[in-house]
Amino acid sequence: MSFPAGYAEGVPRKVCMAISRSGSDFSDDDVAAAALLRTRLSHAMDRLAPPRALPPLITRRESAVLTLLARGLSNQQIAHRLAISPRTVDKHLEHAYAKLRVSSRVEAANAWLTRGATAVRLGR
């Protein structure tokens, strides 16, 4: 029997359970009991491993700043390229760090390169 079993790393998970018996085949009552068990186990597993909340939105500007950061540019260079102030770059990075759950430039660049464009939804 196979049934939904919560989420792992934000991806729906399935569990398969094999039940065998020696001798005769399962009766109709056995099959009905297994169906009830499947439903109850599925609900229990969903409560134990609920889906993760969607990641916070990375704005288009934060995306642009993170892309340049990942290329190794300094805040001053990023500011010049995007025609904004270095302080604005600092603020965009501050917000992006929180959304990516990182605390440094290196972590942010690594997170953006490895999971950024594919795992983070773009906002405004």
XYZ file of C-alpha atoms in Angstrom:
124
model
C 0.000 0.000 0.000
C 1.256 3.492 -0.835
C 0.060 6.713 0.753
C 1.042 10.405 1.073
C 3.268 10.954 4.098
C 3.889 14.636 4.671
C 6.777 16.544 3.156
C 10.574 16.241 3.114
C 12.564 19.330 2.073
C 9.308 20.902 0.892
C 8.593 18.045 -1.528
C 5.582 15.748 -1.065
C 6.658 12.384 0.295
C 5.065 8.972 -0.219
C 5.466 5.931 1.963
C 5.020 2.392 0.724
C 4.132 -0.413 3.075
C 4.151 -4.052 2.081
C 2.063 -6.497 4.069
C 2.203 -10.168 3.318
C 0.768 -13.261 4.827
C 1.532 -16.877 4.373
C -1.274 -18.991 3.123
C -4.493 -17.530 1.760
C -4.999 -14.235 -0.017
C -6.415 -11.168 1.773
C -10.171 -11.094 2.261
C -12.374 -8.186 1.216
C -12.566 -7.159 4.907
C -8.738 -7.132 5.083
C -8.553 -4.886 2.015
C -11.213 -2.537 3.464
C -9.304 -2.339 6.767
C -6.094 -1.520 4.851
C -7.881 1.322 3.017
C -9.023 2.800 6.339
C -5.516 2.418 7.722
C -4.039 4.164 4.657
C -6.242 7.218 5.201
C -5.489 7.456 8.920
C -1.730 6.980 8.426
C -1.683 9.605 5.690
C -3.388 12.191 7.946
C -1.029 11.395 10.820
C 2.045 11.762 8.601
C 0.776 15.083 7.213
C 0.487 16.409 10.771
C 3.991 15.191 11.641
C 5.632 16.569 8.487
C 3.585 19.541 7.192
C 4.645 21.441 4.075
C 7.060 24.296 4.571
C 5.823 27.782 4.053
C 6.754 29.300 0.723
C 9.990 31.253 0.881
C 9.653 35.024 1.170
C 9.615 36.927 -2.083
C 12.946 38.138 -3.418
C 12.294 41.379 -5.295
C 13.692 41.967 -8.759
C 16.083 44.568 -7.355
C 17.293 42.195 -4.630
C 17.758 39.584 -7.344
C 19.873 41.992 -9.386
C 21.976 42.888 -6.324
C 22.452 39.219 -5.404
C 23.450 38.331 -8.964
C 26.149 41.012 -8.970
C 27.227 40.046 -5.457
C 27.612 36.433 -6.612
C 29.857 37.674 -9.437
C 32.190 39.143 -6.817
C 31.362 42.839 -7.096
C 31.694 45.120 -4.081
C 28.761 47.160 -2.796
C 30.283 50.247 -4.421
C 30.533 48.463 -7.791
C 26.998 47.098 -7.477
C 25.703 50.579 -6.661
C 27.469 52.044 -9.690
C 26.133 49.332 -12.035
C 22.555 49.690 -10.812
C 22.667 53.493 -10.451
C 21.734 53.391 -6.757
C 23.596 54.399 -3.616
C 25.869 51.980 -1.714
C 23.551 52.411 1.285
C 20.631 51.183 -0.838
C 22.718 48.147 -1.819
C 23.310 47.519 1.917
C 19.554 47.608 2.550
C 18.761 45.284 -0.359
C 21.374 42.828 0.936
C 20.061 43.104 4.486
C 16.584 42.151 3.292
C 17.890 39.385 1.027
C 20.019 37.887 3.831
C 16.921 37.519 5.982
C 14.913 35.971 3.155
C 17.707 33.545 2.258
C 18.395 32.852 5.961
C 22.092 33.695 5.693
C 24.343 36.071 7.598
C 27.256 36.929 5.305
C 28.149 37.933 1.751
C 29.737 34.569 1.053
C 26.695 32.653 2.338
C 24.363 34.906 0.340
C 26.378 34.472 -2.859
C 26.539 30.708 -2.358
C 22.808 30.471 -1.581
C 21.947 32.571 -4.614
C 24.165 30.539 -6.941
C 22.973 27.164 -5.677
C 19.270 27.705 -5.046
C 18.421 31.308 -5.808
C 16.872 31.490 -9.239
C 15.323 28.031 -9.045
C 14.105 27.941 -5.449
C 13.175 31.546 -4.714
C 10.088 33.162 -6.171
C 10.588 36.627 -7.605
C 8.400 39.444 -6.392
C 7.862 43.009 -7.645
